[in-house]
PDB file of C-alpha atoms in Angstrom:
ATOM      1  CA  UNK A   1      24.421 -15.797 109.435  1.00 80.00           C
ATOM      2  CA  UNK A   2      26.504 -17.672 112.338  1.00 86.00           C
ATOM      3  CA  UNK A   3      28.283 -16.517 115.149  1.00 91.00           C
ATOM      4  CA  UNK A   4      32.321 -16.492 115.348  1.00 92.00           C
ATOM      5  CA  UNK A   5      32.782 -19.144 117.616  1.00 90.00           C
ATOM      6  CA  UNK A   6      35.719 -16.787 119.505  1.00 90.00           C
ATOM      7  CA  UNK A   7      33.946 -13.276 119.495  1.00 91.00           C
ATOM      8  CA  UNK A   8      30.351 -14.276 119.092  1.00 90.00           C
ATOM      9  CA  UNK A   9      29.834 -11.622 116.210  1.00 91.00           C
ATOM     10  CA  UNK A  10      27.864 -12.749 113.308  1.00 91.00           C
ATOM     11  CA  UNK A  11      29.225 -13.104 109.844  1.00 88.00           C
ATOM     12  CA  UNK A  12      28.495 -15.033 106.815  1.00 86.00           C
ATOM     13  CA  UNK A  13      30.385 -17.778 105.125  1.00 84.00           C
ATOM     14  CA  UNK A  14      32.357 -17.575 102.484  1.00 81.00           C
ATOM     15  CA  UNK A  15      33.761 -21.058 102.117  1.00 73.00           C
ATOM     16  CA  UNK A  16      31.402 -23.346 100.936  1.00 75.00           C
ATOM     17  CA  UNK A  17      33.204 -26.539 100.828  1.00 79.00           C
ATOM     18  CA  UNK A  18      34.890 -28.539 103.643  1.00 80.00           C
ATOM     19  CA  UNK A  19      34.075 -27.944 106.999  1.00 84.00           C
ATOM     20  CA  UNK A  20      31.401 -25.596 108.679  1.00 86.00           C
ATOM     21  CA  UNK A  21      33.119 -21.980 108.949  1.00 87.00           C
ATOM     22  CA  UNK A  22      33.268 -21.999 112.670  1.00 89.00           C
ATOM     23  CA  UNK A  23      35.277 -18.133 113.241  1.00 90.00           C
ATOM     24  CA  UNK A  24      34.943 -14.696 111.258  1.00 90.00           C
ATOM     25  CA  UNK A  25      38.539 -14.482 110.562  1.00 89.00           C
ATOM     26  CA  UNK A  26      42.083 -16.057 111.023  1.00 89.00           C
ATOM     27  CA  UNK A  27      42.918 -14.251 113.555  1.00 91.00           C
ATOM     28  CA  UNK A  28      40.056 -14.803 116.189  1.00 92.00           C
ATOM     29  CA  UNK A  29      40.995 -18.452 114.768  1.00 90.00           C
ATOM     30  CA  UNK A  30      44.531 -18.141 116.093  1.00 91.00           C
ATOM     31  CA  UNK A  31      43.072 -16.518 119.293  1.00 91.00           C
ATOM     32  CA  UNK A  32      40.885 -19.217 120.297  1.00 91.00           C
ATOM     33  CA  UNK A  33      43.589 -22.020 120.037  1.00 90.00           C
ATOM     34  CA  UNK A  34      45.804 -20.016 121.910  1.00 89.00           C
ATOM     35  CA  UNK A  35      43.091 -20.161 124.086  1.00 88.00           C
ATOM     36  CA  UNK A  36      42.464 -23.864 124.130  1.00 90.00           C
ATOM     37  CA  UNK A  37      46.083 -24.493 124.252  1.00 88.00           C
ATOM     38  CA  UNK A  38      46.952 -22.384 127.428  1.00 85.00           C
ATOM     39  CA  UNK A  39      43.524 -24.139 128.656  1.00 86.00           C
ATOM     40  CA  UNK A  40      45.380 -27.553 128.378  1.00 87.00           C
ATOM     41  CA  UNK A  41      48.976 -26.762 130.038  1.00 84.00           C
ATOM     42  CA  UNK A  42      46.949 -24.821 132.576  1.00 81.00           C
ATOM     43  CA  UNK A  43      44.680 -28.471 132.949  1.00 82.00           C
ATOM     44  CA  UNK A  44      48.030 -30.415 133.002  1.00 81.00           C
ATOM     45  CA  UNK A  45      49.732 -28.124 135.082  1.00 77.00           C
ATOM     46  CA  UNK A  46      46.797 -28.003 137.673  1.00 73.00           C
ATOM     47  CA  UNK A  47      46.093 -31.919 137.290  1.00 70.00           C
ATOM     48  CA  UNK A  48      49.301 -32.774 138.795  1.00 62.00           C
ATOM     49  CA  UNK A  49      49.643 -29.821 141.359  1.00 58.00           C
ATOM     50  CA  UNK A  50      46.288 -31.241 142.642  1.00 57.00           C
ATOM     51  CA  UNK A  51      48.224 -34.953 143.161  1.00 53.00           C
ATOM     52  CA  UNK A  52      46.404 -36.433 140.357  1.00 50.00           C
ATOM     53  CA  UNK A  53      43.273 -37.025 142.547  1.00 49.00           C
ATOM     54  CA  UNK A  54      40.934 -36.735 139.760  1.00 50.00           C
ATOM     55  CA  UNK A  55      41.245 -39.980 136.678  1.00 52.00           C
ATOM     56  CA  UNK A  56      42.998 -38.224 133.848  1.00 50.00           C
ATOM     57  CA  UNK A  57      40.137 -38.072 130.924  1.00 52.00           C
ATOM     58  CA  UNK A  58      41.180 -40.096 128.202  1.00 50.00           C
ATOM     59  CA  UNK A  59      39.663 -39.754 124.911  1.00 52.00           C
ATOM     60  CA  UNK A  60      40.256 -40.928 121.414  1.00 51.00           C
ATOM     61  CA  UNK A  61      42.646 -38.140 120.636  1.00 53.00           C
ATOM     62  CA  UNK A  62      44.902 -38.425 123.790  1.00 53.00           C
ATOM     63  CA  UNK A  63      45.665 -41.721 125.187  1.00 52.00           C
ATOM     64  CA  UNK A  64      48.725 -40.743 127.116  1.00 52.00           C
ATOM     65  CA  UNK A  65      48.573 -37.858 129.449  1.00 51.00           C
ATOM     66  CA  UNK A  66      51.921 -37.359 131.296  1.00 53.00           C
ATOM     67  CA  UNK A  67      52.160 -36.290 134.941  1.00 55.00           C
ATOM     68  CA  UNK A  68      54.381 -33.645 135.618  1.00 56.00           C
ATOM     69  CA  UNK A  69      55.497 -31.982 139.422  1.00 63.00           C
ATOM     70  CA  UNK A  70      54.775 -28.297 138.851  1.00 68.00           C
ATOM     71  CA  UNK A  71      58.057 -27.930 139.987  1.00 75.00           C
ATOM     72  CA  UNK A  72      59.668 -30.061 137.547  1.00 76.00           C
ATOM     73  CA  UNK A  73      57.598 -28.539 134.973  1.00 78.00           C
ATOM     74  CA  UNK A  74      58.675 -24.789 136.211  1.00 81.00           C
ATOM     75  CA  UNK A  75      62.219 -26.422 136.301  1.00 82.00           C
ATOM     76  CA  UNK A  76      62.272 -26.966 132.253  1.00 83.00           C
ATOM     77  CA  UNK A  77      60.444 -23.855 131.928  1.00 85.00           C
ATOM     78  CA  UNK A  78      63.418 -22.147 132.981  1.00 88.00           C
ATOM     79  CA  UNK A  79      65.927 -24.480 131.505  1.00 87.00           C
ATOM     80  CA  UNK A  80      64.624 -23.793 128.514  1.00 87.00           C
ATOM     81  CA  UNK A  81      64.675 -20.071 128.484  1.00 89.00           C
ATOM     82  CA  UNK A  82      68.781 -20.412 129.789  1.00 90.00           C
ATOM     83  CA  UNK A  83      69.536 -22.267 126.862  1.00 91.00           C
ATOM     84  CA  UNK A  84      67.088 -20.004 124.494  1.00 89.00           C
ATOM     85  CA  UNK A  85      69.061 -16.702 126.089  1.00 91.00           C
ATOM     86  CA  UNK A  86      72.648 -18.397 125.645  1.00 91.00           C
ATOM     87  CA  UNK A  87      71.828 -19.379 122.160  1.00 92.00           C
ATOM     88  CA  UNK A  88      70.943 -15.483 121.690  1.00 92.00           C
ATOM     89  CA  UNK A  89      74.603 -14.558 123.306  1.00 94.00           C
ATOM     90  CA  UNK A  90      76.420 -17.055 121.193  1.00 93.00           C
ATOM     91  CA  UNK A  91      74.870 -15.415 117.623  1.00 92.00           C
ATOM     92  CA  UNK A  92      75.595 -11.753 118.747  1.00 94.00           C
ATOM     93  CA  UNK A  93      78.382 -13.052 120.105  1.00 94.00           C
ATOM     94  CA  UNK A  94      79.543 -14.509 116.387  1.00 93.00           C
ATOM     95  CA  UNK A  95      77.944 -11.694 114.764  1.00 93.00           C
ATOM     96  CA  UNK A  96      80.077  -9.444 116.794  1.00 93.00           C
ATOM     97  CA  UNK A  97      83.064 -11.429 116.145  1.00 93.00           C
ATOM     98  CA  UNK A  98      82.283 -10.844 112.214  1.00 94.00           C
ATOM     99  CA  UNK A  99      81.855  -7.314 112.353  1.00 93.00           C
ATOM    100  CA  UNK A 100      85.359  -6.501 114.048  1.00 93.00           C
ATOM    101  CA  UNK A 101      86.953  -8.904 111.454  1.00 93.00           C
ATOM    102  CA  UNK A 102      85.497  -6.670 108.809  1.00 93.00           C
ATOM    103  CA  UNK A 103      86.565  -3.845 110.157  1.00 93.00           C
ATOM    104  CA  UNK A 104      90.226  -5.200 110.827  1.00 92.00           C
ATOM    105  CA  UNK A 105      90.327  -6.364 107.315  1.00 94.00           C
ATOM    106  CA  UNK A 106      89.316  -2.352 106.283  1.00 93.00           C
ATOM    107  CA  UNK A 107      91.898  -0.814 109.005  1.00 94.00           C
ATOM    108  CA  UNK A 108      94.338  -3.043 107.189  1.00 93.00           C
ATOM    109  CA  UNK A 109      93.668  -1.783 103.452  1.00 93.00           C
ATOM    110  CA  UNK A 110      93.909   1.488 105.146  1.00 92.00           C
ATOM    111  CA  UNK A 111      96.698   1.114 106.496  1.00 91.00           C
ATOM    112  CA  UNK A 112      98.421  -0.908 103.183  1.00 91.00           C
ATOM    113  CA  UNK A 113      96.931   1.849 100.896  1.00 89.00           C
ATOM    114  CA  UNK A 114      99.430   3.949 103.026  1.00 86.00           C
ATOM    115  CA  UNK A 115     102.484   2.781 103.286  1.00 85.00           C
ATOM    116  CA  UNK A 116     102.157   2.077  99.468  1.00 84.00           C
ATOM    117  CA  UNK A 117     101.444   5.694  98.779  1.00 81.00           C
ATOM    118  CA  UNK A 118     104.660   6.856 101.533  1.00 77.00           C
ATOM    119  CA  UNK A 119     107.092   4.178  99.351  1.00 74.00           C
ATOM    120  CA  UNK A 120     105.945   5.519  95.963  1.00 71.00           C
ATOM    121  CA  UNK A 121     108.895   6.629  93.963  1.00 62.00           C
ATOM    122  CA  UNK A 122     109.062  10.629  94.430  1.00 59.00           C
ATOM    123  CA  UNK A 123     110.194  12.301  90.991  1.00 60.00           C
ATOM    124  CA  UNK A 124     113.007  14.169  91.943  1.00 68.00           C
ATOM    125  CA  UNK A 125     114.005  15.841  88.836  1.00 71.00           C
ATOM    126  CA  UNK A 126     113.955  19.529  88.589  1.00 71.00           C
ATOM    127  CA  UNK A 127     111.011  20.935  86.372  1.00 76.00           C
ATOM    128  CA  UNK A 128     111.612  22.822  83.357  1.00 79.00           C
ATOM    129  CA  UNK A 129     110.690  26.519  85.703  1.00 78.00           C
ATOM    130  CA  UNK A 130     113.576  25.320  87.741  1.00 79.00           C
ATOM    131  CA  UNK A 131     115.964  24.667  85.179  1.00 77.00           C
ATOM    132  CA  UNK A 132     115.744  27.925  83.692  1.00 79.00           C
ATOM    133  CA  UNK A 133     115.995  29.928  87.303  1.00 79.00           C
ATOM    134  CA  UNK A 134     118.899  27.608  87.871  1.00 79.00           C
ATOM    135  CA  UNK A 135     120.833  28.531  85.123  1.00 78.00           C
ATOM    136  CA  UNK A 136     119.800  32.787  85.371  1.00 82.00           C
ATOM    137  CA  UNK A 137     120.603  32.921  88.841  1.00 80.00           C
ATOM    138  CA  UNK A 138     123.946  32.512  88.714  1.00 82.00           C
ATOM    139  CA  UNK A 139     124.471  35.379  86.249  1.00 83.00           C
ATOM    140  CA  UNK A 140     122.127  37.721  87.799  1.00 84.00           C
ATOM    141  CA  UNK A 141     123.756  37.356  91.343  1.00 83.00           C
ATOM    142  CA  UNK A 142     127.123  38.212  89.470  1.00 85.00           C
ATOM    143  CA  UNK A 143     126.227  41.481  87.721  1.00 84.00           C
ATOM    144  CA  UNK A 144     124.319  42.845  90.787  1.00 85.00           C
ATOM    145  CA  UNK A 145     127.600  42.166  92.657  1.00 83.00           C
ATOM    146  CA  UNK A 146     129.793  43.799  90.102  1.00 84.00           C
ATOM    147  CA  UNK A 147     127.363  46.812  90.140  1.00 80.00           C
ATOM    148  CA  UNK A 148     127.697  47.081  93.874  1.00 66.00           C
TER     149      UNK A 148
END
């Protein structure tokens, strides 16, 4: 049995080639490099509040470590979140945009279906009911006349 290298439970392998298993799952894999990386921008961030009075470490894996003003770095923090929050105005924005075109385009059919159905050709000619009550009418009108 070993111990998950983020919540110290035990658990048991179940890769066995590559490298050692080192956490029980992917997630408390995830959590500990979150971890490590808020570690090293908190490291960076406090190296160069602290006026870089301490050597930077250097190892194999970083040879270049940047100094940064906190408020510079605080400065592109928020830069960055402007330009993330206008980016998120400009696609609602165009998504917006889109939707009232849509429903233009329908108010438009509506509107088309309309007229066409007010300009249709109106079949004025009497019906065969009329016809016949045209043609009786006149002769009953006349005999209840002569009778009165």
């Amino acid at each position: 049995m070993i111990n998950c290298k983020n919540c110290n439970k035990p658990f048991q392998s179940t890769f066995n080639k590559g490298s050692e298993q080192l956490y029980c799952s992917i997630k408390c894999r995830q959590e500990n490099a979150q971890k490590r990386m808020y570690e090293r921008i908190k490291n960076d961030i406090m190296g160069s509040s602290q006026g870089n009075m301490e050597k930077p470490i250097v190892s194999h894996e970083q040879t270049y470590r940047p100094s940064y003003n906190h408020n510079e770095l605080m400065d592109l923090k928020i830069e960055l979140e402007r330009m993330k929050y206008e980016q998120k105005i400009k696609d609602i924005e165009n998504q917006y945009a889109i939707a009232m075109n849509q429903v233009n385009n329908q108010m438009q059919n509506i509107l088309n279906k309309m007229e066409e159905q007010e300009n249709e050709y109106v079949d004025e000619s009497p019906s065969e009911f009329e016809k016949i009550i045209s043609g009786i009418a006149p002769l009953i009108l006349e005999r209840i006349k002569n009778k009165a």
